[in-house]
Coordinates of C-alpha atoms in Angstrom, one line a residue:
M1 CA 98.1 87.1 94.1
Q2 CA 101.5 86.1 92.8
W3 CA 103.8 88.2 90.8
R4 CA 106.7 87.5 88.4
T5 CA 109.4 89.8 87.3
D6 CA 109.5 90.5 83.6
W7 CA 112.6 91.5 81.5
D8 CA 114.5 88.2 82.0
S9 CA 113.7 88.2 85.7
K10 CA 116.2 90.9 86.6
I11 CA 116.2 94.5 87.6
E12 CA 117.2 96.6 84.6
S13 CA 119.7 99.5 85.2
V14 CA 118.2 102.7 83.8
S15 CA 120.6 105.3 85.0
G16 CA 123.9 103.7 86.1
N17 CA 124.4 104.2 89.8
C18 CA 121.8 107.0 90.0
S19 CA 118.6 106.5 92.0
V20 CA 115.2 106.5 90.4
N21 CA 112.8 108.8 92.3
A22 CA 109.5 108.6 90.4
V23 CA 107.8 106.4 87.8
A24 CA 104.7 106.5 85.6
S25 CA 103.5 104.8 82.5
T26 CA 101.8 105.8 79.2
V27 CA 101.3 104.6 75.6
L28 CA 103.6 105.9 72.9
D29 CA 103.2 105.0 69.3
G30 CA 101.0 102.0 70.3
R31 CA 103.5 100.6 72.8
E32 CA 103.3 100.8 76.6
V33 CA 106.3 102.7 78.0
A34 CA 107.6 103.4 81.5
V35 CA 108.7 106.9 82.3
V36 CA 111.2 107.4 85.1
G37 CA 112.5 110.5 86.9
N38 CA 116.1 110.3 88.2
E39 CA 118.3 111.7 90.9
D40 CA 120.6 113.0 88.2
A41 CA 117.8 115.4 86.9
T42 CA 117.0 113.3 83.8
V43 CA 113.8 111.7 82.5
L44 CA 114.1 108.4 80.7
M45 CA 111.6 106.2 78.8
L46 CA 111.7 102.4 78.6
D47 CA 109.8 100.0 76.4
M48 CA 107.6 98.0 78.7
A49 CA 107.9 94.9 76.4
T50 CA 111.7 94.8 76.4
G51 CA 112.9 97.0 79.2
L52 CA 115.1 98.8 76.7
P53 CA 115.5 102.6 76.6
V54 CA 113.4 104.6 74.1
G55 CA 115.5 107.4 72.8
E56 CA 117.9 109.6 74.7
P57 CA 117.1 111.0 78.2
L58 CA 115.2 114.2 78.5
T59 CA 117.3 116.9 80.1
G60 CA 116.6 120.5 81.4
H61 CA 116.1 120.2 85.2
E62 CA 118.9 121.5 87.3
E63 CA 118.2 119.2 90.3
S64 CA 116.7 115.8 91.0
V65 CA 113.3 114.9 89.5
L66 CA 111.1 114.3 92.5
G67 CA 107.6 113.8 91.0
L68 CA 106.3 112.6 87.7
A69 CA 102.9 112.0 86.0
T70 CA 101.7 111.4 82.5
A71 CA 98.8 112.8 80.5
V72 CA 97.5 113.2 76.9
L73 CA 97.6 116.6 75.4
D74 CA 96.1 117.2 71.9
G75 CA 96.5 113.5 71.1
R76 CA 100.2 113.5 72.3
A77 CA 101.6 111.5 75.2
V78 CA 103.2 114.0 77.6
A79 CA 104.9 113.8 81.0
V80 CA 105.0 116.4 83.8
T81 CA 108.0 116.4 86.1
G82 CA 108.5 118.2 89.4
S83 CA 112.1 118.9 90.5
G84 CA 114.2 120.0 93.5
D85 CA 115.0 123.1 91.4
G86 CA 111.6 124.4 92.2
T87 CA 110.1 124.0 88.7
A88 CA 107.8 121.7 86.9
R89 CA 108.1 121.0 83.2
V90 CA 105.9 119.5 80.5
W91 CA 107.5 117.1 78.0
D92 CA 106.3 115.9 74.6
L93 CA 107.4 112.2 74.9
G94 CA 107.1 111.5 71.1
A95 CA 109.1 114.6 70.1
R96 CA 111.3 114.2 73.2
E97 CA 111.3 117.9 73.9
Q98 CA 109.9 120.3 76.5
I99 CA 106.6 122.0 75.8
G100 CA 106.2 125.7 76.5
Q101 CA 107.6 127.5 79.5
M102 CA 108.6 126.1 82.9
L103 CA 106.0 126.1 85.6
E104 CA 108.0 128.2 88.1
L105 CA 106.0 130.0 90.6
H106 CA 107.0 127.7 93.5
R107 CA 109.6 128.9 95.9
G108 CA 110.8 125.4 96.9
P109 CA 111.3 121.9 95.6
V110 CA 108.3 120.4 93.8
N111 CA 107.7 117.2 95.6
A112 CA 104.8 115.7 93.7
V113 CA 102.6 116.2 90.6
A114 CA 99.3 114.7 89.5
T115 CA 97.3 115.1 86.3
T116 CA 93.6 115.1 85.5
V117 CA 91.1 116.8 83.2
L118 CA 89.2 120.0 84.1
N119 CA 86.4 121.2 81.7
G120 CA 87.8 119.1 78.9
R121 CA 91.4 120.3 79.2
P122 CA 94.4 118.4 80.8
V123 CA 95.7 120.0 84.0
V124 CA 98.3 119.2 86.6
V125 CA 98.5 119.8 90.3
T126 CA 101.9 120.5 91.8
A127 CA 102.9 120.2 95.5
S128 CA 105.9 122.0 97.0
D129 CA 108.0 122.6 100.0
D130 CA 106.9 126.2 99.9
G131 CA 103.6 125.2 101.5
T132 CA 101.5 125.5 98.4
A133 CA 99.7 123.3 95.8
R134 CA 99.0 124.9 92.5
L135 CA 96.9 124.1 89.4
W136 CA 98.2 124.5 85.9
D137 CA 96.9 124.3 82.4
L138 CA 99.1 121.9 80.4
A139 CA 98.4 123.5 77.1
T140 CA 99.4 127.0 78.1
C141 CA 101.7 126.2 81.0
E142 CA 100.0 128.9 83.0
Q143 CA 98.6 128.7 86.5
I144 CA 94.8 128.5 86.9
G145 CA 93.5 130.7 89.7
D146 CA 95.3 131.2 93.0
H147 CA 97.2 128.5 94.8
L148 CA 95.0 125.6 96.0
V149 CA 96.7 125.2 99.4
S150 CA 98.5 127.7 101.5
A151 CA 100.0 125.7 104.4
H152 CA 102.5 126.5 107.1
S153 CA 104.6 123.4 106.2
D154 CA 105.7 121.4 103.2
V155 CA 103.1 119.8 101.0
W156 CA 104.4 116.3 100.6
A157 CA 102.1 114.5 98.3
V158 CA 99.2 115.0 95.9
A159 CA 96.8 112.7 94.0
T160 CA 93.7 113.3 91.8
A161 CA 90.4 111.6 91.4
M162 CA 86.9 112.2 90.0
L163 CA 84.1 112.8 92.4
G164 CA 80.6 113.1 91.1
G165 CA 82.0 113.9 87.6
R166 CA 84.2 116.7 89.0
P167 CA 88.0 116.5 89.4
I168 CA 89.4 116.8 92.9
A169 CA 92.9 116.8 94.4
I170 CA 94.0 115.2 97.7
T171 CA 97.0 116.8 99.3
S172 CA 99.0 115.9 102.4
E173 CA 101.1 118.4 104.5
A174 CA 104.0 117.9 106.8
E175 CA 102.1 119.5 109.7
G176 CA 98.5 119.7 108.6
P177 CA 95.5 117.7 107.5
V178 CA 94.9 115.7 104.3
Q179 CA 92.7 118.0 102.3
I180 CA 90.2 117.3 99.5
I181 CA 90.0 120.2 97.0
D182 CA 87.5 120.9 94.3
L183 CA 89.6 121.8 91.3
A184 CA 86.8 123.6 89.5
T185 CA 86.4 126.1 92.3
G186 CA 89.7 125.8 94.2
R187 CA 87.7 125.3 97.4
P188 CA 88.2 122.6 100.1
L189 CA 85.6 119.9 100.2
G190 CA 86.7 118.2 103.4
E191 CA 89.6 116.6 105.4
L192 CA 90.7 113.1 106.0
T193 CA 91.4 113.0 109.7
G194 CA 92.6 110.0 111.7
H195 CA 96.4 109.6 111.2
D196 CA 98.5 110.5 114.2
G197 CA 101.3 112.5 112.6
L198 CA 102.7 112.9 109.1
V199 CA 101.0 111.3 106.1
Q200 CA 103.8 110.2 103.9
D201 CA 101.9 109.5 100.7
V202 CA 98.4 109.3 99.2
A203 CA 97.0 107.4 96.2
T204 CA 93.5 107.0 94.7
T205 CA 91.5 104.3 93.0
V206 CA 87.9 103.0 92.9
L207 CA 86.2 100.5 95.3
D208 CA 82.7 99.2 94.7
G209 CA 82.1 102.0 92.2
R210 CA 83.1 104.9 94.6
P211 CA 86.4 106.9 94.6
I212 CA 88.7 106.1 97.5
A213 CA 92.0 107.4 98.8
V214 CA 94.7 105.2 100.4
T215 CA 97.1 107.0 102.8
G216 CA 100.2 105.9 104.6
G217 CA 101.4 107.6 107.8
A218 CA 104.2 107.8 110.2
D219 CA 101.8 106.2 112.8
D220 CA 102.5 102.9 111.1
T221 CA 99.1 102.5 109.5
M222 CA 97.6 102.4 106.0
R223 CA 94.1 103.8 105.8
V224 CA 91.4 103.7 103.2
W225 CA 88.9 106.5 102.8
D226 CA 85.6 107.2 101.1
L227 CA 86.2 110.5 99.2
A228 CA 82.5 111.3 99.0
T229 CA 81.9 111.2 102.7
C230 CA 85.5 111.8 104.0
E231 CA 84.9 108.7 106.2
Q232 CA 87.6 106.2 107.0
L233 CA 86.5 102.8 105.7
Y234 CA 89.2 100.8 107.5
S235 CA 92.9 100.9 108.5
R236 CA 95.6 98.3 108.7
P237 CA 98.9 98.3 110.7
T238 CA 102.1 98.3 108.7
T239 CA 105.6 99.6 109.2
E240 CA 105.8 103.2 108.2
P241 CA 104.9 103.4 104.5
L242 CA 107.3 105.4 102.4
T243 CA 105.4 105.3 99.1
I244 CA 101.9 104.1 98.0
A245 CA 100.4 103.3 94.7
A246 CA 96.8 102.2 94.0
G247 CA 94.9 100.9 91.0
L248 CA 93.1 98.0 89.4
V249 CA 94.5 94.6 88.8
N250 CA 92.1 92.3 86.9
G251 CA 89.3 94.7 87.9
H252 CA 90.2 94.4 91.6
P253 CA 91.4 97.5 93.5
V254 CA 94.8 97.0 95.1
A255 CA 97.3 99.2 96.9
V256 CA 101.1 98.7 96.9
T257 CA 103.2 100.0 99.8
S258 CA 106.9 100.1 100.4
A259 CA 108.2 100.4 103.9
Q260 CA 111.4 100.1 105.9
T261 CA 111.8 96.7 107.5
V262 CA 112.2 96.6 111.3
L263 CA 115.2 94.8 112.8
A264 CA 114.0 91.8 114.8
D265 CA 116.2 92.3 117.8
E266 CA 116.0 96.1 118.0
P267 CA 113.2 98.8 117.9
R268 CA 114.7 100.5 114.8
Y269 CA 114.6 100.3 111.1
D270 CA 117.0 98.4 108.9
L271 CA 118.2 101.1 106.5
A272 CA 119.4 98.5 104.1
G273 CA 116.0 96.7 103.6
Q274 CA 112.5 97.4 102.6
M275 CA 109.3 95.5 102.2
L276 CA 107.1 95.8 99.1
R277 CA 103.5 94.7 99.9
V278 CA 100.4 94.3 97.7
W279 CA 97.1 94.8 99.5
D280 CA 93.7 93.5 98.3
L281 CA 91.4 96.5 99.0
T282 CA 88.2 94.6 98.2
G283 CA 88.9 91.8 100.7
R284 CA 90.4 94.2 103.3
E285 CA 93.1 91.6 104.0
P286 CA 95.1 92.4 107.1
A287 CA 98.3 91.5 105.1
G288 CA 98.7 91.3 101.4
Q289 CA 101.2 89.5 99.2
V290 CA 104.8 90.4 99.9
V291 CA 106.7 90.8 96.6
D292 CA 110.1 89.2 97.0
G293 CA 113.2 91.0 95.7
P294 CA 115.9 93.5 96.6
W295 CA 113.6 96.4 95.7
F296 CA 114.6 99.3 98.1
S297 CA 111.7 101.0 96.4
E298 CA 111.7 104.8 95.9
A299 CA 108.4 104.8 94.0
Q300 CA 106.0 102.4 92.3
T301 CA 103.0 102.6 90.1
L302 CA 100.3 100.2 88.7
T303 CA 99.9 100.6 85.0
P304 CA 96.4 100.6 83.3
R305 CA 97.1 97.1 82.2
G306 CA 97.7 95.9 85.7
R307 CA 101.5 95.6 85.7
L308 CA 103.5 96.8 88.7
L309 CA 106.5 99.1 88.0
V310 CA 109.0 99.3 90.9
A311 CA 111.6 102.1 90.8
S312 CA 114.6 101.3 93.0
R313 CA 118.1 102.3 93.7
A314 CA 119.1 99.6 91.3
G315 CA 116.9 100.8 88.5
L316 CA 113.4 99.7 87.4
A317 CA 111.6 96.4 87.5
A318 CA 108.3 95.4 85.8
L319 CA 106.2 92.7 87.5
T320 CA 103.2 90.9 86.2
H321 CA 100.6 89.2 88.3
H322 CA 99.6 85.6 87.6

């Protein structure tokens, strides 16, 4: 699977010298747009066809945007952002304004957010350094029930999926298991056990008609899990994955991992370099296609149309497979 860089084959600067921490995509006024969360606490949209900014940046957070997800609320494209200031916010992307009150029950940075639909209404799950994950109604900006996770350490990552027609969340903790939670009841459904140490990130997609999770850990492995049975389908060695995205490209499930490169002559990481790798989850390839480029990726996502968005210290790049 080969990839080419769009936007005149160069990385577009989206926020000057400021790092991009999170990226998602949505459709706004009939055009596909990228939504990025920045180190300078702003949120910016870019036209996926041209790479050019759409409107002015959204402002309101007091610290860096750490997590970002998109959803549709009453027919409007919205984004949800989590920040180092301990809050999450819901934004109307068309009106370019915040919706409702801040989601501010967390007592630490909001590291990650993930959206889904519960009983016909859009909801968001937030994960925080305060050891909790919480479920919120996007229309009212109010918490639903008690917190989903009460851990003794930071909750690093969260992803959502549908399991038997019911929405679930998958969370990873700094010093705990990867948990599967039924969002309708708030109760745990199981754990994904097998990693030795911290699970850095988690993403979800569908393989052979069943929902799966892809996790990357400090044990230098990427693992693929059946969410219905909590069984590990397989694992592959890789240098410590920093971020993971998963989705469908031409109907085939793939995962994208970014990881620090290891110096050839020393057992340590090269802090100036990273490897961006695309894995074919159907073929269970031991090594996927390496995407060339100075990515230094902070986050990446696969859009519904199969494009790969790579957020980096240099800005944002859009890649298309061919």
